[in-house]
Short mmCIF file of C-alpha atoms in Angstrom, two decimals:
data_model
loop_
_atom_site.label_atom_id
_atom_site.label_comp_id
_atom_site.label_asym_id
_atom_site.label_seq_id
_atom_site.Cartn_x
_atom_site.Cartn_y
_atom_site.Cartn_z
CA UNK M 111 -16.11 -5.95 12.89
CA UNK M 112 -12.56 -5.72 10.54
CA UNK M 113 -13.57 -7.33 6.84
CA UNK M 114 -11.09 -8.01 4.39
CA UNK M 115 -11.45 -6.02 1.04
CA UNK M 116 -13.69 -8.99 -0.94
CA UNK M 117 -15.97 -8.15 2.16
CA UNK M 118 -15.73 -4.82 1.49
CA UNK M 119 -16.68 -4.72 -1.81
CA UNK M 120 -19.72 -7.62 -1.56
CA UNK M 121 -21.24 -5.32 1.11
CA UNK M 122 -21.39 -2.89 -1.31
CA UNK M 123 -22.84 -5.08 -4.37
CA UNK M 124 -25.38 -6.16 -1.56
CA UNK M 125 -27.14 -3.23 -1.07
CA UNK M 126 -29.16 -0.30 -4.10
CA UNK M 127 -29.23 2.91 -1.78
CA UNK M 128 -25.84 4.05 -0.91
CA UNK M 129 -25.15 7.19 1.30
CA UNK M 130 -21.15 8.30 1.34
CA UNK M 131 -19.48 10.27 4.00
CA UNK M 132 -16.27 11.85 5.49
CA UNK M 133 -15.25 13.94 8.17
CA UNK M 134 -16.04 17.38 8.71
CA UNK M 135 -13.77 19.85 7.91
CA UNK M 136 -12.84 17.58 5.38
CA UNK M 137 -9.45 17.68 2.93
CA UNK M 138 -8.64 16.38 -0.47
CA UNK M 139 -8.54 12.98 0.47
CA UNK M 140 -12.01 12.78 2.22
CA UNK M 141 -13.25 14.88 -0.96
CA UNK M 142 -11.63 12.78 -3.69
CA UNK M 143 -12.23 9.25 -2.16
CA UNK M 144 -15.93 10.10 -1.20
CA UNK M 145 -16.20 11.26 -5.15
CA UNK M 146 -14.25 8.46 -6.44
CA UNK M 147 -16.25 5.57 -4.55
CA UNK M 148 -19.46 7.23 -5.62
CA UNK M 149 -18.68 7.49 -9.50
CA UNK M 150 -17.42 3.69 -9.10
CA UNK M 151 -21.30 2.66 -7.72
CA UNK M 152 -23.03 4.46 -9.81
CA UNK M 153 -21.60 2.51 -12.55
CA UNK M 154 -22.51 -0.27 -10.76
CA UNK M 155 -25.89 1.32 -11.41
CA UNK M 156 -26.37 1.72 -7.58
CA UNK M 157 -28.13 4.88 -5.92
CA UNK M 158 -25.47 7.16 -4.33
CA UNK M 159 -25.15 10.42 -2.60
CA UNK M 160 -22.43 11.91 -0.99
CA UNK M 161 -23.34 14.02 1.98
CA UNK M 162 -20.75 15.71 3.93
CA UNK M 163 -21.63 17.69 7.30
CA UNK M 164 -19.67 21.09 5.72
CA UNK M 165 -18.72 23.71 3.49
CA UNK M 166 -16.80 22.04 0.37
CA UNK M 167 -13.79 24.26 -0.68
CA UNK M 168 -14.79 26.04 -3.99
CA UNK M 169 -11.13 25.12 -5.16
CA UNK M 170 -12.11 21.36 -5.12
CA UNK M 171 -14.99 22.06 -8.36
CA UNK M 172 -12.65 20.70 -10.43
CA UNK M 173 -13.47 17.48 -9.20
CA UNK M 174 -16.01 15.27 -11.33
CA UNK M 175 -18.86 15.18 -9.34
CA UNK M 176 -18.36 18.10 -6.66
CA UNK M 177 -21.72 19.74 -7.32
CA UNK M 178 -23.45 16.69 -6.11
CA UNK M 179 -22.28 16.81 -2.61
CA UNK M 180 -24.64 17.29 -0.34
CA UNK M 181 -25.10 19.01 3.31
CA UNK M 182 -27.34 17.58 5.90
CA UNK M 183 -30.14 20.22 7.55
CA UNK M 184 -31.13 19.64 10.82
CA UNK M 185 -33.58 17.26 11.01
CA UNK M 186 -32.88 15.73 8.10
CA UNK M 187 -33.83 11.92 7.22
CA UNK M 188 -31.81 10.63 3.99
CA UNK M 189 -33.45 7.12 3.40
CA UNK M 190 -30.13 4.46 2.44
CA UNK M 191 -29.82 0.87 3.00
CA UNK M 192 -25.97 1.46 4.05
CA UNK M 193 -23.76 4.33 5.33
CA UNK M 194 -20.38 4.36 3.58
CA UNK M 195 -18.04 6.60 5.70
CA UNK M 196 -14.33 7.25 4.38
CA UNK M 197 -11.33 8.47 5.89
CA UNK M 198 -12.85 8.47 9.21
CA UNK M 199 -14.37 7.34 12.27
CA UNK M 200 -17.99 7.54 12.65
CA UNK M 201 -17.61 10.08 15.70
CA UNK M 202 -16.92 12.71 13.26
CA UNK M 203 -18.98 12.65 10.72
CA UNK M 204 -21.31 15.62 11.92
CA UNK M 205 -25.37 15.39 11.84
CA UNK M 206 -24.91 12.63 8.36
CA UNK M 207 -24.83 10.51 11.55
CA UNK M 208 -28.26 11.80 13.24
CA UNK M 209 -30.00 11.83 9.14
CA UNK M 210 -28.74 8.51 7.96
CA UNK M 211 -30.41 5.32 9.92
CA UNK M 212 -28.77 2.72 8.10
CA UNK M 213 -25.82 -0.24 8.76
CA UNK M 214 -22.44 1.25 8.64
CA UNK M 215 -19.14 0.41 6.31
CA UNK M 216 -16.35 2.37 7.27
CA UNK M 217 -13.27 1.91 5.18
CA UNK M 218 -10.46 4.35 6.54
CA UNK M 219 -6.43 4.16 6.81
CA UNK M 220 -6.00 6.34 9.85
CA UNK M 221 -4.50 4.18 12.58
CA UNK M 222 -6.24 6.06 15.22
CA UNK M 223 -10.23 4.66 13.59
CA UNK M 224 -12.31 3.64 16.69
CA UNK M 225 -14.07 0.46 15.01
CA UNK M 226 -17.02 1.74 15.85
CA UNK M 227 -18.81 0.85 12.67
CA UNK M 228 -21.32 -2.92 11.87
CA UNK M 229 -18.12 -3.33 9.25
CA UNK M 230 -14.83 -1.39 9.11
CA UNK M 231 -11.85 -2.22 6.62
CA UNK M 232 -8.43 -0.63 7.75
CA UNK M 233 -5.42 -0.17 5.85
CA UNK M 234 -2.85 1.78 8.08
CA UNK M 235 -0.37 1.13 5.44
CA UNK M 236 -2.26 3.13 3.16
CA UNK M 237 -0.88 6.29 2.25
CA UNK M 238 -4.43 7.80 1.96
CA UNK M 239 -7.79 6.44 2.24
CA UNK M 240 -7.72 7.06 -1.99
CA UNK M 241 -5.16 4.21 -2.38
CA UNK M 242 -7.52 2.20 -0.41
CA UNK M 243 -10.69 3.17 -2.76
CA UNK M 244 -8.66 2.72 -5.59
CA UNK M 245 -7.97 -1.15 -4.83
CA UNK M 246 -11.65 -1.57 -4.08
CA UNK M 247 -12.88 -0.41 -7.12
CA UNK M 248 -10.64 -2.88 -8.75
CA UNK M 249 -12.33 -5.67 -6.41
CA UNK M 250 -15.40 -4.10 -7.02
CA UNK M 251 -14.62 -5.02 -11.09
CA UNK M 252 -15.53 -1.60 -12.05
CA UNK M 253 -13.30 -0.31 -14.86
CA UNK M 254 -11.33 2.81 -13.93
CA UNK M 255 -12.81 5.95 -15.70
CA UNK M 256 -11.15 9.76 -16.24
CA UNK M 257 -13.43 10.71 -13.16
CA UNK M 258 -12.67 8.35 -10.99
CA UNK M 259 -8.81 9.12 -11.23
CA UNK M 260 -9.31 12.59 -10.92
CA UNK M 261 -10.91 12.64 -7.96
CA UNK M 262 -8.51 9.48 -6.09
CA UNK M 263 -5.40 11.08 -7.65
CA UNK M 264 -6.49 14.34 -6.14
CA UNK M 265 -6.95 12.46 -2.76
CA UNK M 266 -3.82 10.61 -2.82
CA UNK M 267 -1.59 13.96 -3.99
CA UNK M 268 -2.95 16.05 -1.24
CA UNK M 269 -2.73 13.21 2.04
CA UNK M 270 1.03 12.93 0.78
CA UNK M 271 1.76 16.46 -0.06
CA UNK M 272 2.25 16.11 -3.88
CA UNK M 273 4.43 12.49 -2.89
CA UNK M 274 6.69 14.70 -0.91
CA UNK M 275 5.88 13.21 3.05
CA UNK M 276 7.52 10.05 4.57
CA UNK M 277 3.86 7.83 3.71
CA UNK M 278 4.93 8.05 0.30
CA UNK M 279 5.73 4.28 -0.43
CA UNK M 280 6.44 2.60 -4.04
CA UNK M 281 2.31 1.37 -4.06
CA UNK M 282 1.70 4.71 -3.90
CA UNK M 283 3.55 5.37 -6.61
CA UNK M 284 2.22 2.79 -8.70
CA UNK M 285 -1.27 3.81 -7.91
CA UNK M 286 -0.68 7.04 -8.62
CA UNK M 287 0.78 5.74 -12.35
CA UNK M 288 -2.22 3.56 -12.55
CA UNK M 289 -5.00 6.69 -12.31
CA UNK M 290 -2.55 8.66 -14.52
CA UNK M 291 -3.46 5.69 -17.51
CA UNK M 292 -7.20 6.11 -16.47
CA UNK M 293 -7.12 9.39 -17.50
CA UNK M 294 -5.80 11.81 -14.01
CA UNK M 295 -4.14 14.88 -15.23
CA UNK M 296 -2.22 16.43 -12.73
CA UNK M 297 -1.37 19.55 -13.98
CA UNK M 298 -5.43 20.30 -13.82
CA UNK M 299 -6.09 19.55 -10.35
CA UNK M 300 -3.01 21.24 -9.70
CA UNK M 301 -3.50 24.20 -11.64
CA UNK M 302 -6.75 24.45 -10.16
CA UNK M 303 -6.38 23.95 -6.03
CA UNK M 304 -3.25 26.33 -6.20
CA UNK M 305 -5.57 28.98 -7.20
CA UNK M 306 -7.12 31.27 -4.68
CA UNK M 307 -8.98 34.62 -4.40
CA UNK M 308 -7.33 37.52 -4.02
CA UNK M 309 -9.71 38.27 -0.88
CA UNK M 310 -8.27 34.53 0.33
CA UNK M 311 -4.33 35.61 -0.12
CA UNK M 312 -4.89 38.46 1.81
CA UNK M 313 -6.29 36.64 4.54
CA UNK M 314 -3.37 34.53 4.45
CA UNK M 315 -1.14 37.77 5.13
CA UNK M 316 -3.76 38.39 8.11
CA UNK M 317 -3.44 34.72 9.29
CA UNK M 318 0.41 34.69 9.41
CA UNK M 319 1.23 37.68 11.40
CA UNK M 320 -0.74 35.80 14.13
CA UNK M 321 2.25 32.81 14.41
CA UNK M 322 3.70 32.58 17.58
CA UNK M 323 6.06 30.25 18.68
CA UNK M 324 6.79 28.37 21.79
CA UNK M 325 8.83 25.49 23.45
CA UNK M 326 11.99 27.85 21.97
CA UNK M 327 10.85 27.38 18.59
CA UNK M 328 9.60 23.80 18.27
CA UNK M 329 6.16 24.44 18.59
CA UNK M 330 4.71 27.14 16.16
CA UNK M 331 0.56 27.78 16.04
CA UNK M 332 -1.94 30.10 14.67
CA UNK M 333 -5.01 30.99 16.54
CA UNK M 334 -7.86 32.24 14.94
CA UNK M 335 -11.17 33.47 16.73
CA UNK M 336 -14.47 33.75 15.19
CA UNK M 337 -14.71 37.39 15.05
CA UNK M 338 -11.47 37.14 13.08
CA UNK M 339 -13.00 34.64 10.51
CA UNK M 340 -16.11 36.42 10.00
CA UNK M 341 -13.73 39.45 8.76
CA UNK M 342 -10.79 37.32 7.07
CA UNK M 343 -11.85 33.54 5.55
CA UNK M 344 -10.17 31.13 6.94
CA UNK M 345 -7.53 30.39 4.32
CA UNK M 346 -6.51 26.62 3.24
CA UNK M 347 -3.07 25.60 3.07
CA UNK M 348 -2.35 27.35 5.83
CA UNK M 349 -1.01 24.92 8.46
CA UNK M 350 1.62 24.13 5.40
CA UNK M 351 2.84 27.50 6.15
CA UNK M 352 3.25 27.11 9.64
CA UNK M 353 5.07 23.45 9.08
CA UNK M 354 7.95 24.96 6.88
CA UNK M 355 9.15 27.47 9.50
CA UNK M 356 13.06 26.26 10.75
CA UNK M 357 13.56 24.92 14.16
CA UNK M 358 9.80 23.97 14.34
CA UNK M 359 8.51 20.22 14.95
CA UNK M 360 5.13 20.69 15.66
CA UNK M 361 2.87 22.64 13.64
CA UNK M 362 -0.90 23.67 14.41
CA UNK M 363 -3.67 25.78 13.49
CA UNK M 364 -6.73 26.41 15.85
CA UNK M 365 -10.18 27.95 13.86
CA UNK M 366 -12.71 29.12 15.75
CA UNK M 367 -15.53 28.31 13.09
CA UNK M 368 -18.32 28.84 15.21
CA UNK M 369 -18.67 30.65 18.34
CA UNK M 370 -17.89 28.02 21.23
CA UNK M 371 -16.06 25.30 18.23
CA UNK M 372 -12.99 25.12 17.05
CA UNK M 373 -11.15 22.82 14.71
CA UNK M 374 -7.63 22.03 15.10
CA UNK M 375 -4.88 20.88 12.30
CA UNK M 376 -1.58 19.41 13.45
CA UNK M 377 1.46 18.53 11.58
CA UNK M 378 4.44 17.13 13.06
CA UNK M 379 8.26 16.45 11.28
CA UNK M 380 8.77 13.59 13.61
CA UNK M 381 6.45 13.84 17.37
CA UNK M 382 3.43 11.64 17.02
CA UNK M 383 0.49 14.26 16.68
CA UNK M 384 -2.29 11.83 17.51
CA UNK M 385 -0.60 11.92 21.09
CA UNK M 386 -2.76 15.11 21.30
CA UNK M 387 -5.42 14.80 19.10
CA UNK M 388 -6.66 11.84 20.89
CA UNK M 389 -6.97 13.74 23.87
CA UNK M 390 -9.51 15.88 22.12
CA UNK M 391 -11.59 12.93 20.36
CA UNK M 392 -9.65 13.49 17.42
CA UNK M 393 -7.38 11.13 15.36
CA UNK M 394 -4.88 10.76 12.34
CA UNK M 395 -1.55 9.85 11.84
CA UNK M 396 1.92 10.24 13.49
CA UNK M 397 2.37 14.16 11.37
CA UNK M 398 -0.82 14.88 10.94
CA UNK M 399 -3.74 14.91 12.75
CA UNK M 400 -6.89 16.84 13.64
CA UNK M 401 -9.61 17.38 16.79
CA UNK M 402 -12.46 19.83 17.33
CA UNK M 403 -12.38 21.29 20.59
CA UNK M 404 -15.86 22.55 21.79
CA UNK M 405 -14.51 25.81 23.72
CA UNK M 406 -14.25 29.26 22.80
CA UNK M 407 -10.97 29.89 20.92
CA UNK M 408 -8.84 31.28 24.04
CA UNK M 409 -10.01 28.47 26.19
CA UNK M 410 -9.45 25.72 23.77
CA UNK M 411 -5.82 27.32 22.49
CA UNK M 412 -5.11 27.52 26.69
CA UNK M 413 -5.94 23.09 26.50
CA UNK M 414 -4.35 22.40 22.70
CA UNK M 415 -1.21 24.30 24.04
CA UNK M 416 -0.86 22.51 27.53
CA UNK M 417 -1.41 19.02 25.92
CA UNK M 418 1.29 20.34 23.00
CA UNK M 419 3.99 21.21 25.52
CA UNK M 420 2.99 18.01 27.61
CA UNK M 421 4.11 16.03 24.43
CA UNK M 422 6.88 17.45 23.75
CA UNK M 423 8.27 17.29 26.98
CA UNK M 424 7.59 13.63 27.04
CA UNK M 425 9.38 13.78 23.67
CA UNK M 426 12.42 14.98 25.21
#
């Protein structure tokens, strides 16, 4: 059921034990608003964990509250009176789903959300599910505090590449000037995500001299298997890469993070990407979007490149 943001915000006063969520695999946007929302509650003086169904980026530690989040184990059972997933759909937020038994509130601005949730609020004008946390908190009458705009800044940089990509709109901006008064400092979060491991650049060296291109050069990919990820970590930012290369439209990385799973970035310059992650369960927006494809990595790059070259021809 859609609910405006006043419904949002009284199903959240309603209820004492909060669990938050995101996808797996999850980027700065699931990280920061998941943070954000949860140091908003809490000085609501609700009960709130975040639990998130991976590994958290070391990078994002600069983040108020990163040490808190949580990883289900199998089996789990997290008692909560509501589920609070962000930035996605409830078919991908991993076992959370199997160790939470609670009503759930999804609040999300990806176009492609299923409405599979008791309650779902959707902004698709929302240049990252961040924006959208920011305006609740303001509903929710919580005043704005230094850790709270880190962690939605953060989110809001990252879904619009520093303010660089098309969803970058003037209430963007303003948010963005709004968390810099509650105390954001970009040069921080900045400073701190560019920063990586030697150990990590060199696997980015590894990583790139596996680009190949296709579709004469509008198509460029890197696939990575999981014996190659158990000897080079799989290194972030590099999709980014794999966008900037001339000629190319559609960009995508395949990661074979477990034997028999992969997960699959896609960024676009213009081609609607969800045109393909859809067809593997997955979802986003029009230049970026991601799926996991349950195959090994040579049978799931055979499917991700078929459906890729179907698009584009479509495209043409």
């Amino acid at each position: 059921m859609h609910i405006s943001l006043t419904e949002t915000a009284a199903a959240l006063k309603a209820v004492q034990r909060i669990v938050i969520t995101a996808h797996v695999n999850p980027d700065g946007d699931a990280i920061g608003s998941s943070l954000g929302l949860m140091h908003a509650l809490k000085d609501l003086g609700k009960e709130v964990q975040v639990f998130i169904d991976d590994d958290i980026p070391a990078a994002f530690s600069v983040l108020p509250g990163y040490e808190l989040i949580g990883k289900p184990a199998e089996g789990q059972n997290i008692p909560a009176d509501l589920l609070v997933a962000v930035d996605v759909s409830l078919d991908r937020i991993g076992k959370v789903a199997e160790a939470v038994k609670a009503p759930t509130l999804n609040i999300d601005h990806h176009i492609t959300n299923d409405g599979q949730a008791d309650k779902l609020y959707l902004d698709g004008t929302a240049a990252a599910t961040a924006e959208i946390i920011y305006q609740l908190i303001e509903e929710l009458g919580v005043p704005c505090t230094q850790d709270m705009a880190m962690c939605l800044y953060t989110g809001l940089a990252l879904d619009t590449g520093w303010f660089r990509f098309s969803n970058t709109k003037p209430r963007t901006m303003q948010v963005a000037a709004a968390l810099l008064s509650c105390g954001a400092q970009p040069h921080v979060i900045s400073e701190a995500l560019e920063q990586r491991p030697l150990s990590e650049v060199q696997s980015l060296a590894f990583a790139l001299q596996k680009i190949e291109l296709l579709a004469d050069g509008k198509v460029a990919g890197i696939c990575l298997d999981n014996a190659a990820l158990q000897e080079h970590e799989a290194p972030e930012g590099l999709i980014g890469m794999v966008r900037v290369i001339e000629g190319v439209d559609i960009a995508f990385t395949l990661k074979e993070k477990e034997p028999g799973l992969c997960r699959v970035s896609l960024r676009s310059k213009g081609i609607d990407v969800t045109k393909i992650a859809l067809q593997f369960g997955g979802g986003g927006h029009v230049r970026a979007a991601g799926c996991s494809i349950e195959k090994n990595c040579a049978e799931a790059r055979n499917d991700l490149i078929k459906a890729i070259l179907q698009v584009v021809e479509a495209e043409s």
